[in-house]
Structures are given as C-alpha cells and as structure tokens.
PDB file of C-alpha atoms in Angstrom:
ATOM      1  CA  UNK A  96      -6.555   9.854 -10.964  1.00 96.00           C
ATOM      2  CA  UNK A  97      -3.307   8.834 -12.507  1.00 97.00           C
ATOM      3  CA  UNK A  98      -2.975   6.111 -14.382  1.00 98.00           C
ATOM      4  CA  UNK A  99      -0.293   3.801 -13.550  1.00 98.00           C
ATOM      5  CA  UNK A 100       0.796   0.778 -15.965  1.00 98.00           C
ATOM      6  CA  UNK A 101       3.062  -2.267 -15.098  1.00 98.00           C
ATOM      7  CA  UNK A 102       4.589  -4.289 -17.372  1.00 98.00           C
ATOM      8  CA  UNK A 103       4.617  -7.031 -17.590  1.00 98.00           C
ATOM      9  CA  UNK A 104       1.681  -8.816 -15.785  1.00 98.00           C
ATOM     10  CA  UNK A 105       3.534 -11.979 -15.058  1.00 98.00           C
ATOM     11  CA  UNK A 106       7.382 -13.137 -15.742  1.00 97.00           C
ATOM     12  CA  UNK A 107       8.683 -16.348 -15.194  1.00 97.00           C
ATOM     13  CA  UNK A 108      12.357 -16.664 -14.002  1.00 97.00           C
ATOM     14  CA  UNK A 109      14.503 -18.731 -12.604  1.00 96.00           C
ATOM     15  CA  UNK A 110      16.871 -18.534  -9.960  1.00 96.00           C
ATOM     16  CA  UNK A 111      19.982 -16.056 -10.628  1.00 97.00           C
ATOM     17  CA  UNK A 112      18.184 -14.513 -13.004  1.00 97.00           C
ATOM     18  CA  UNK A 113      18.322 -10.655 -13.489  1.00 98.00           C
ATOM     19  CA  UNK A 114      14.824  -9.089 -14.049  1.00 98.00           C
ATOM     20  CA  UNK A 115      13.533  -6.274 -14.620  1.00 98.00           C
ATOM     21  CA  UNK A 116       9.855  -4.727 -14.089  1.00 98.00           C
ATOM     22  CA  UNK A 117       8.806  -1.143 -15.841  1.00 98.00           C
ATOM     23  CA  UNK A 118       6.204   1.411 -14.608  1.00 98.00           C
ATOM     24  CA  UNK A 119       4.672   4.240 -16.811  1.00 98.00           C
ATOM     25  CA  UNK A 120       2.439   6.508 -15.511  1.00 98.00           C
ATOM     26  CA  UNK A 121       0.069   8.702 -17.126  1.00 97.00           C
ATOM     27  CA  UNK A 122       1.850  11.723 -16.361  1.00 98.00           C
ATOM     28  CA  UNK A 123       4.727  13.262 -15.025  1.00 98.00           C
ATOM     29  CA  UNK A 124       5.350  12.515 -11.653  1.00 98.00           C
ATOM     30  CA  UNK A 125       9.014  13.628 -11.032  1.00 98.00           C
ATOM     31  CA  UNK A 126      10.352  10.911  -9.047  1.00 97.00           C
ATOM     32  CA  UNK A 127       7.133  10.289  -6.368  1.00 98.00           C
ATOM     33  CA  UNK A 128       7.355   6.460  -7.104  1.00 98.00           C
ATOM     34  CA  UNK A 129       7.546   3.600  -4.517  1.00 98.00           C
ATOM     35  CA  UNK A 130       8.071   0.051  -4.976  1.00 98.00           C
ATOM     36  CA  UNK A 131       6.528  -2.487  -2.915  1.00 98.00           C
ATOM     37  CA  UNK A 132       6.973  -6.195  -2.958  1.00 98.00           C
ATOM     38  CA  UNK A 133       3.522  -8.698  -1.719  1.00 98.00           C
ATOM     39  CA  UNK A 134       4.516 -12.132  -0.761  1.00 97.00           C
ATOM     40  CA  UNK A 135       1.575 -14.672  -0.915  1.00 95.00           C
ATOM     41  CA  UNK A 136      -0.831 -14.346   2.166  1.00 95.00           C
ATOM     42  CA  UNK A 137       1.375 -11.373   3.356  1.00 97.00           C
ATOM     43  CA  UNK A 138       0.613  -7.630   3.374  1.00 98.00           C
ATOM     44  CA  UNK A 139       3.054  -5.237   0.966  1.00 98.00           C
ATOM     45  CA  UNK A 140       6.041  -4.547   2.206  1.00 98.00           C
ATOM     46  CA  UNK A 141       8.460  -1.107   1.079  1.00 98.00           C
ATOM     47  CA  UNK A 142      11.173  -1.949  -0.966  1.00 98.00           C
ATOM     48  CA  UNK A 143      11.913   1.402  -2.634  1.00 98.00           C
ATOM     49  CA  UNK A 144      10.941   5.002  -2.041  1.00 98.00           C
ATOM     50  CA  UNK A 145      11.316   8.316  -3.912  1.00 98.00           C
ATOM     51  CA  UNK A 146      12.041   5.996  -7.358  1.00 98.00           C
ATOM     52  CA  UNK A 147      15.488   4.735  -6.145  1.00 98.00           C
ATOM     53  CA  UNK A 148      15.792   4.736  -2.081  1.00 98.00           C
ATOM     54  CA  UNK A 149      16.381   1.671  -1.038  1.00 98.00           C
ATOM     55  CA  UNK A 150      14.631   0.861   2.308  1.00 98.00           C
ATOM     56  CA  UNK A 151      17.247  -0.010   5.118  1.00 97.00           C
ATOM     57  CA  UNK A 152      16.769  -3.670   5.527  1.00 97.00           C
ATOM     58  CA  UNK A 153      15.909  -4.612   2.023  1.00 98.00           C
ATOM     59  CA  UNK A 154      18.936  -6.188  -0.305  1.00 98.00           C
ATOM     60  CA  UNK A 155      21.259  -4.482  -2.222  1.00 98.00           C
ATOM     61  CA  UNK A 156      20.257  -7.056  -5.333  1.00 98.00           C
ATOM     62  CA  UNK A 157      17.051  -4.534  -5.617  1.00 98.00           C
ATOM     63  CA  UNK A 158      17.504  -0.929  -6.958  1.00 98.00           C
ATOM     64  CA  UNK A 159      15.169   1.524  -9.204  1.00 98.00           C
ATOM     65  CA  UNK A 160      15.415   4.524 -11.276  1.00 98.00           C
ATOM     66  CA  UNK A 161      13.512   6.735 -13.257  1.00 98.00           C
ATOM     67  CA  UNK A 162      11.821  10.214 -13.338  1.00 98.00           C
ATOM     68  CA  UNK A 163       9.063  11.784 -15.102  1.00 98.00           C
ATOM     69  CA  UNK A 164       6.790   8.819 -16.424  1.00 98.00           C
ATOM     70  CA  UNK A 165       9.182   5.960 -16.710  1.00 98.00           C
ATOM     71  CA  UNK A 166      10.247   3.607 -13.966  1.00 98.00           C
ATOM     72  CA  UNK A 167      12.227   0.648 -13.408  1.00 98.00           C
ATOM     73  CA  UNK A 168      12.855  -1.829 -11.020  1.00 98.00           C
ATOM     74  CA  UNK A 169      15.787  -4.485 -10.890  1.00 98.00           C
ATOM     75  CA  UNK A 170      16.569  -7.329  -9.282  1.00 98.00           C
ATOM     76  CA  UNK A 171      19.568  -8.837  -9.754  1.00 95.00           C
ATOM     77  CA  UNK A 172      20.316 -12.548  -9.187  1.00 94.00           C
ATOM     78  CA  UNK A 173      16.935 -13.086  -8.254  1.00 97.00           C
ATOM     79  CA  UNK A 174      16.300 -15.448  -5.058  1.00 96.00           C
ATOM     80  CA  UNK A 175      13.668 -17.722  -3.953  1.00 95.00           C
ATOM     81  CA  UNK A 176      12.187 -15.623  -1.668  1.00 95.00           C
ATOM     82  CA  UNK A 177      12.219 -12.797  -4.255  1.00 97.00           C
ATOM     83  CA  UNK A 178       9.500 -15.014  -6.306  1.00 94.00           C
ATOM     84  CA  UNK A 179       6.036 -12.728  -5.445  1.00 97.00           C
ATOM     85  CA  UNK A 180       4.178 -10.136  -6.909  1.00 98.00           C
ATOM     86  CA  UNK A 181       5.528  -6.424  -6.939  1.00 98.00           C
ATOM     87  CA  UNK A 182       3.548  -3.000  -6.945  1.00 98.00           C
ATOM     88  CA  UNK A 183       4.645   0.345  -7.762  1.00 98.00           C
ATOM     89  CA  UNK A 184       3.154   3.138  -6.700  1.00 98.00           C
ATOM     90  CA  UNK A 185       2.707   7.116  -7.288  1.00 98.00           C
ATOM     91  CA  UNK A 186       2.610   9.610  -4.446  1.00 98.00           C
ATOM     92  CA  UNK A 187       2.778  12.883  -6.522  1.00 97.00           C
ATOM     93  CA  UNK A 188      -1.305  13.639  -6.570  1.00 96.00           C
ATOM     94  CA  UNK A 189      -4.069  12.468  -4.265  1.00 95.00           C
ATOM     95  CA  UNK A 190      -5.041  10.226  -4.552  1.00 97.00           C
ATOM     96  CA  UNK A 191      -2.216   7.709  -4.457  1.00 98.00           C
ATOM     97  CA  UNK A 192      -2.120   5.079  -6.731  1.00 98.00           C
ATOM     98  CA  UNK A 193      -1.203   1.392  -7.852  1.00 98.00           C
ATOM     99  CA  UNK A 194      -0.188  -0.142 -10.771  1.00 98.00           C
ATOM    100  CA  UNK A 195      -1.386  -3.468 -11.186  1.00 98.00           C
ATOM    101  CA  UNK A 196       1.328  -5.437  -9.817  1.00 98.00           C
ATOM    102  CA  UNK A 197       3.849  -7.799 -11.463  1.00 98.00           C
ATOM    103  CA  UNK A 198       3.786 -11.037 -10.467  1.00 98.00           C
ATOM    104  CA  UNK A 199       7.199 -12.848 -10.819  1.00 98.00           C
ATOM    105  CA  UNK A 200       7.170 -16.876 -10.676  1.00 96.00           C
ATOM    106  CA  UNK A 201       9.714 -19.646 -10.605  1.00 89.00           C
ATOM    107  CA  UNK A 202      10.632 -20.752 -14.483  1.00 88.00           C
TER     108      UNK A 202
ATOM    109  CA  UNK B 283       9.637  -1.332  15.433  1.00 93.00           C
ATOM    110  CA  UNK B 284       6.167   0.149  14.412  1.00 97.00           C
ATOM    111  CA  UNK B 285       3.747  -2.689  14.444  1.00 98.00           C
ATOM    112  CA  UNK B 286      -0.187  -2.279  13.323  1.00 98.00           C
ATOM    113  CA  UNK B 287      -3.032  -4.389  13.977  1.00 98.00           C
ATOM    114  CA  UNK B 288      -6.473  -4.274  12.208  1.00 98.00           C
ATOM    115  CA  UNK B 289      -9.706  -5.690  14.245  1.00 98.00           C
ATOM    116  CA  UNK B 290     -13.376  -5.857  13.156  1.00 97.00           C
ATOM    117  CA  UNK B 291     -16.046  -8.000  11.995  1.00 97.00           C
ATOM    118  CA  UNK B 292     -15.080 -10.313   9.172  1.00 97.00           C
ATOM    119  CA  UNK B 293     -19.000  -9.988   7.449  1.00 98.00           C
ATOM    120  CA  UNK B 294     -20.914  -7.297   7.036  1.00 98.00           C
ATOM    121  CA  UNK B 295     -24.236  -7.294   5.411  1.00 98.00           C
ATOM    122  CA  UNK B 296     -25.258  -4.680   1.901  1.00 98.00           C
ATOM    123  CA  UNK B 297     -26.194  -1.749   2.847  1.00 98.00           C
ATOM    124  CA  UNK B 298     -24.363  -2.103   6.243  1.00 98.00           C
ATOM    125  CA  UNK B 299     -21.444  -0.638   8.092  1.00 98.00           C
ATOM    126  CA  UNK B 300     -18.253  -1.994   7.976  1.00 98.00           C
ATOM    127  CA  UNK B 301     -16.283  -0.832  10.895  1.00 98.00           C
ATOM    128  CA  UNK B 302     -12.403  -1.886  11.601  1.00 98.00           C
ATOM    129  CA  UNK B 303      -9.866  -0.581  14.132  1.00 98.00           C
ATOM    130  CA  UNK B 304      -6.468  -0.368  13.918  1.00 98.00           C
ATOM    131  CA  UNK B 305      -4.238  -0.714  16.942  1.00 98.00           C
ATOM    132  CA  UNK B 306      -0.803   0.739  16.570  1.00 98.00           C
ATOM    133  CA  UNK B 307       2.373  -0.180  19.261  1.00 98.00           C
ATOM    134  CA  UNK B 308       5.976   1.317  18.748  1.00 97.00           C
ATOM    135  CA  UNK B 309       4.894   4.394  17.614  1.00 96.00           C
ATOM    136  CA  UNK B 310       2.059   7.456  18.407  1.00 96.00           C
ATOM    137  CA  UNK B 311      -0.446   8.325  16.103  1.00 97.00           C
ATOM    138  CA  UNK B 312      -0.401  12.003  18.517  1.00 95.00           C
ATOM    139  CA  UNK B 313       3.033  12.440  17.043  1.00 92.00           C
ATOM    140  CA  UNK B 314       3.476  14.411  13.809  1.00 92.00           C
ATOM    141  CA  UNK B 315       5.584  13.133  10.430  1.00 96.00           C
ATOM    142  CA  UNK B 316       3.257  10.229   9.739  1.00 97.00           C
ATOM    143  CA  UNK B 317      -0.201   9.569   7.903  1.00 98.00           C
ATOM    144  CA  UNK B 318      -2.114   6.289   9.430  1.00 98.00           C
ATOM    145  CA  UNK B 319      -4.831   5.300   6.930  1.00 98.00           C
ATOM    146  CA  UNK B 320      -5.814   2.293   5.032  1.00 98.00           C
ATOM    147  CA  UNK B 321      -5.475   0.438   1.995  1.00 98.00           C
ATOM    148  CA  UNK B 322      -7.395  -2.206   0.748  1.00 98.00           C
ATOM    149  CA  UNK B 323      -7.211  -4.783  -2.147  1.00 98.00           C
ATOM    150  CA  UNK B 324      -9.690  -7.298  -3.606  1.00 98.00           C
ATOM    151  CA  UNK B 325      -8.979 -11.205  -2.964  1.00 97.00           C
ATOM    152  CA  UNK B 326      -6.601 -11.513  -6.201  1.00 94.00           C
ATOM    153  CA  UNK B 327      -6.971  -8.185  -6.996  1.00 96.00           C
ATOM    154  CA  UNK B 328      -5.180  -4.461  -7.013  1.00 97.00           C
ATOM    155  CA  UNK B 329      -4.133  -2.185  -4.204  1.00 98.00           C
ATOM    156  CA  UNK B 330      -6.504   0.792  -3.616  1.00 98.00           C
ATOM    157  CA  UNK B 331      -5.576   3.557  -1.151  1.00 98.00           C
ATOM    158  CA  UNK B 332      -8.779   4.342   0.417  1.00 98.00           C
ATOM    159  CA  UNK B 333      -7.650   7.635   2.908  1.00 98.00           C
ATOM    160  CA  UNK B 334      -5.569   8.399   5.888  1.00 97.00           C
ATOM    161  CA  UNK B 335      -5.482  10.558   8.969  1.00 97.00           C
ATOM    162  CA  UNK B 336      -2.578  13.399  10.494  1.00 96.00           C
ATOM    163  CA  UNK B 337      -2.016  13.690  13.889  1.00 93.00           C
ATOM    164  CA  UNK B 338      -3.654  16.997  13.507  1.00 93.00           C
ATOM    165  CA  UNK B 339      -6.717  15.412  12.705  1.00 92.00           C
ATOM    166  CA  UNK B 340      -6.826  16.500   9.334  1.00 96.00           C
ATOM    167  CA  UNK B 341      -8.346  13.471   6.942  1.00 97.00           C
ATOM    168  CA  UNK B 342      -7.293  12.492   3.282  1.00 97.00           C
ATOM    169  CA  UNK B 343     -10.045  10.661   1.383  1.00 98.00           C
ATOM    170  CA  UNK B 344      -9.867   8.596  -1.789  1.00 98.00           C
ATOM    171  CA  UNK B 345     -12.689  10.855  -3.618  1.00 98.00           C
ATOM    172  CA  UNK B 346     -14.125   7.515  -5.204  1.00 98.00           C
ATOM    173  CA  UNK B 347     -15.337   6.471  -1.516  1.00 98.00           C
ATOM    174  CA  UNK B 348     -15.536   9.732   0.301  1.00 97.00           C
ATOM    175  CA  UNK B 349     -19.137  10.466   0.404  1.00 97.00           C
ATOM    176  CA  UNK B 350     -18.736   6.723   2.499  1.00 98.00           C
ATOM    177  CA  UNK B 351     -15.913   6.803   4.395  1.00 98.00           C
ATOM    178  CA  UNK B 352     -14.790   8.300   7.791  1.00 98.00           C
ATOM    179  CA  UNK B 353     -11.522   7.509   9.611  1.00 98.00           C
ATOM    180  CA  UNK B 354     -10.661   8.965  13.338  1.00 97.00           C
ATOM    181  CA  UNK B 355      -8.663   8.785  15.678  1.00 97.00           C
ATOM    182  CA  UNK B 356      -8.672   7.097  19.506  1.00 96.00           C
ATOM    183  CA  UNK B 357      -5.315   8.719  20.651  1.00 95.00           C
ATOM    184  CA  UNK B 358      -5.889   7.684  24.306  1.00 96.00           C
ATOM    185  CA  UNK B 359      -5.722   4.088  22.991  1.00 97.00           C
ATOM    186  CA  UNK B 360      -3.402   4.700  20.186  1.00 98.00           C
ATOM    187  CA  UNK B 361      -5.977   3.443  17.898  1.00 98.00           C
ATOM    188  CA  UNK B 362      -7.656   4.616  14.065  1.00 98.00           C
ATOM    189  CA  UNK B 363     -10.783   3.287  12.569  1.00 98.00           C
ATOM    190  CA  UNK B 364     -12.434   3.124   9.198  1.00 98.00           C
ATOM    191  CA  UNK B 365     -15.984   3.433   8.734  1.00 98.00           C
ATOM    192  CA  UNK B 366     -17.194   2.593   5.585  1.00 98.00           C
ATOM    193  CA  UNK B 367     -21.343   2.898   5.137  1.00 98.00           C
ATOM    194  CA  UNK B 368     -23.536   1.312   2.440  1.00 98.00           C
ATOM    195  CA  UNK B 369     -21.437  -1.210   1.611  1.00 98.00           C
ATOM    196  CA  UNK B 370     -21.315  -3.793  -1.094  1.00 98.00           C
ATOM    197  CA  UNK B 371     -20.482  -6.996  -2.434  1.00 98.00           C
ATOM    198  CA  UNK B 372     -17.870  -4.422  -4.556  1.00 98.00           C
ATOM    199  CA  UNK B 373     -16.188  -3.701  -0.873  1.00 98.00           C
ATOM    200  CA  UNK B 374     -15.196  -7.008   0.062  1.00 98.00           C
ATOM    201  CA  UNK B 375     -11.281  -7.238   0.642  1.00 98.00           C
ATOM    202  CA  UNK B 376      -8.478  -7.447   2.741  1.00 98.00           C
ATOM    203  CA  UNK B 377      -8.167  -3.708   4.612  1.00 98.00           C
ATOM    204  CA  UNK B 378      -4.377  -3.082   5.726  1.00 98.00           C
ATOM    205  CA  UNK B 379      -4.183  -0.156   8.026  1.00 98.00           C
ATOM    206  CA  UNK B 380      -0.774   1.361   7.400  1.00 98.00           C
ATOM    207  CA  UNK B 381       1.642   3.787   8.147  1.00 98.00           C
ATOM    208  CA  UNK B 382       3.032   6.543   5.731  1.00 98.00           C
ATOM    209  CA  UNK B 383       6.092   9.037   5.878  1.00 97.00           C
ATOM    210  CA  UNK B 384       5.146  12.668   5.344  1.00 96.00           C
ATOM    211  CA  UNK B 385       7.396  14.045   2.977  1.00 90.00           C
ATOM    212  CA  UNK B 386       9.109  13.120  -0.411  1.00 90.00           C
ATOM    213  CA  UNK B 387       7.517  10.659  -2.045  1.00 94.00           C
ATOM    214  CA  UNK B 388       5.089   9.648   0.929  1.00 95.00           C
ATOM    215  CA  UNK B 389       6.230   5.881   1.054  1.00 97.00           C
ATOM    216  CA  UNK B 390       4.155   3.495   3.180  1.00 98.00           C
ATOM    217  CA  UNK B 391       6.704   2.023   5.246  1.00 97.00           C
ATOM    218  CA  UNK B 392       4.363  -0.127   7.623  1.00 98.00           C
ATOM    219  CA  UNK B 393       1.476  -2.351   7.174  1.00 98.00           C
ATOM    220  CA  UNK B 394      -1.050  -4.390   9.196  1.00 98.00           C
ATOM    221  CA  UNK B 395      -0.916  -8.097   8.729  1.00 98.00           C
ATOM    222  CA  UNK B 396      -4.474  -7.408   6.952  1.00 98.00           C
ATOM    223  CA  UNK B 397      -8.096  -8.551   7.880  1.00 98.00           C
ATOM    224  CA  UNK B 398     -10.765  -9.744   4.858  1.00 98.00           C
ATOM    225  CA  UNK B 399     -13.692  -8.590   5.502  1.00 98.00           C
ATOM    226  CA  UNK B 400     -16.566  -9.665   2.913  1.00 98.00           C
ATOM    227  CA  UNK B 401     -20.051  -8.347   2.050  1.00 98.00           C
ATOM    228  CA  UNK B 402     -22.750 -10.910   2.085  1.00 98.00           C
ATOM    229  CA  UNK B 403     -26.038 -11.416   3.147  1.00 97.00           C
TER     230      UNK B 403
END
C-alpha cells in the first residue's frame, strides 16, 4: 500500500488566518490526490480532486497543488466553519488510501 | 442530488457477521461512471477504504479484508451491502457507504451520513 503522511497532526489557528496542510506520499502518484474535509459527527465531505479541482460548491478560499509526492492544501482566511479535521487521499494504486488527517482548531 | 443511506445492526458479536445496506436515491447504481463501496474509520481514528462495486458487477477489495468481505448489489431496490465475516473487536467503526467518480483521480464525491457499528459480546 502507499504510504501517505500529513503534516502536521494538529494546528491551531485563528480566524483569518491562512494555513496550510502538506501531504507526502510514499511514491509518485502524479497528481491522483483528493482532499476531503470531516466536520465533527459528520461524514467526509470532497473538497478537492485530481490535486487542485476544486469541487463546485466548495469556496474559493480552498485550493491545492502538487504532483509527484508532494501536496498542499490552502486555506486562506480561514472561517469558523473551516475549523475540522482534513484528509487527503491517493487514488493512483488500489488500494486507495488516507493520510492521517489534520485536524485544525480554533487558537 | 445523490443521497446514500447505510442500515444494519449497530452490534455484532466476534466471530459474527456484520451485515449493512446501503440505500441510494438520486442516482442508479445500474448506471455506469460510478463505484459505490464503503469506507470505514475507527471512533477517533483514520479513514480506511474497505472495497467498492461497478455497475457491471465487477468488485474492488481492500486486500487487507478480502478473504472477509463481500459487497453486491440489489439493483431492483437500488441498494449495496457489505458483508464482513469473522469479525472483531478490531472492526468496530463508523461504515460510510459512498459514491466514487470513475476516472481521473477517482474522487469520492458522496457519502452516507455513517452508521457505528461495534463488536462486542
């Protein structure tokens, strides 16, 4: 399986803050990389496809890029409802997987 | 708007079956250019894709629990299950049935709401 790696675990922010999340994976994956974003108590929800696709629906404040093994994803002038934990997530070989998540918290 | 339901006992005994359905409106499973599967993920824990389904019938299986697992389809009710034998206290977690795009990058674009199910005698 591929190995994915989030960093970092945990971040605390506040509001209007720009942050950023990285995701390495254990080998090349071209750009097969989602983003998903896990409110408390709620299922995942698609934020970002293919690296840096943003979903229709989802704000413009949240954007990724990367290729290969490196991966990052922004949010500018964060919000309170962007305070949850976030997911990334390679497609390129079966089977899929997760990093660890990133769990971003009010300062 | 695709919405997806999971159903099924919330405890299941070691060594038992755990069986869930998922119930899908706003969209056929009979159709092709999705995958309808499940994820699950450990109360405070990490997402693990455990396999999905093509309208074909052709299944995708997380190796780790495919000796286990089965998932098939109910087309006439627009419905998937999971069965997952010989189960553990290591398989207790919430199961999302979901939705992916067949293509670049495979994104899972819908979810379930989630059920837990837990392993416990």
């Amino acid at each position: 399986d591929i190995l994915v790696t989030q960093s970092p675990s945990s971040l605390s922010a506040s509001v209007g803050d720009r942050v950023t999340i990285t995701c390495r994976t254990g080998q090349a994956i071209g750009d097969f990389l989602n983003w998903y974003q896990q409110q408390p108590g709620k299922a995942p929800q698609l934020l970002i496809s293919a690296a840096s696709n943003l979903e229709i629906g989802v704000p413009s404040r949240f954007s990724g890029i990367g290729s290969g093994t490196n991966f990052i994803l922004t949010i500018t002038s964060l919000q309170p409802e962007d305070f949850a934990t976030y997911f990334c997530q390679q497609t390129f070989v079966s089977p899929p997987t997760f990093g660890q998540g990133t769990k971003v918290e009010i300062k | 708007q695709v919405h997806l339901q999971e159903s099924g006992p919330g405890l299941v005994k070691p060594s038992q079956t755990l069986s869930l359905t998922c119930t899908v409106s706003g969209g056929s499973i009979s159709l092709g250019g999705y995958y309808w599967g499940w994820v699950r993920q450990p109360p405070g824990g990490g997402l693990e894709w455990v396999g999905y389904i093509y309208y074909s019938g052709e299944t995708f299986y997380n190796p780790s629990l495919k000796s286990r697992l089965a998932i098939s389809p109910d087309t006439s009710k627009n419905q998937f299950s999971l069965l997952l034998t010989s189960v553990t206290a290591a398989d207790t977690a919430f199961y999302y049935c979901t939705r992916a795009r067949v293509g670049h990058s495979s994104p899972f674009d819908f979810w379930g709401q989630g059920t837990l199910v837990t392993v416990s005698s």
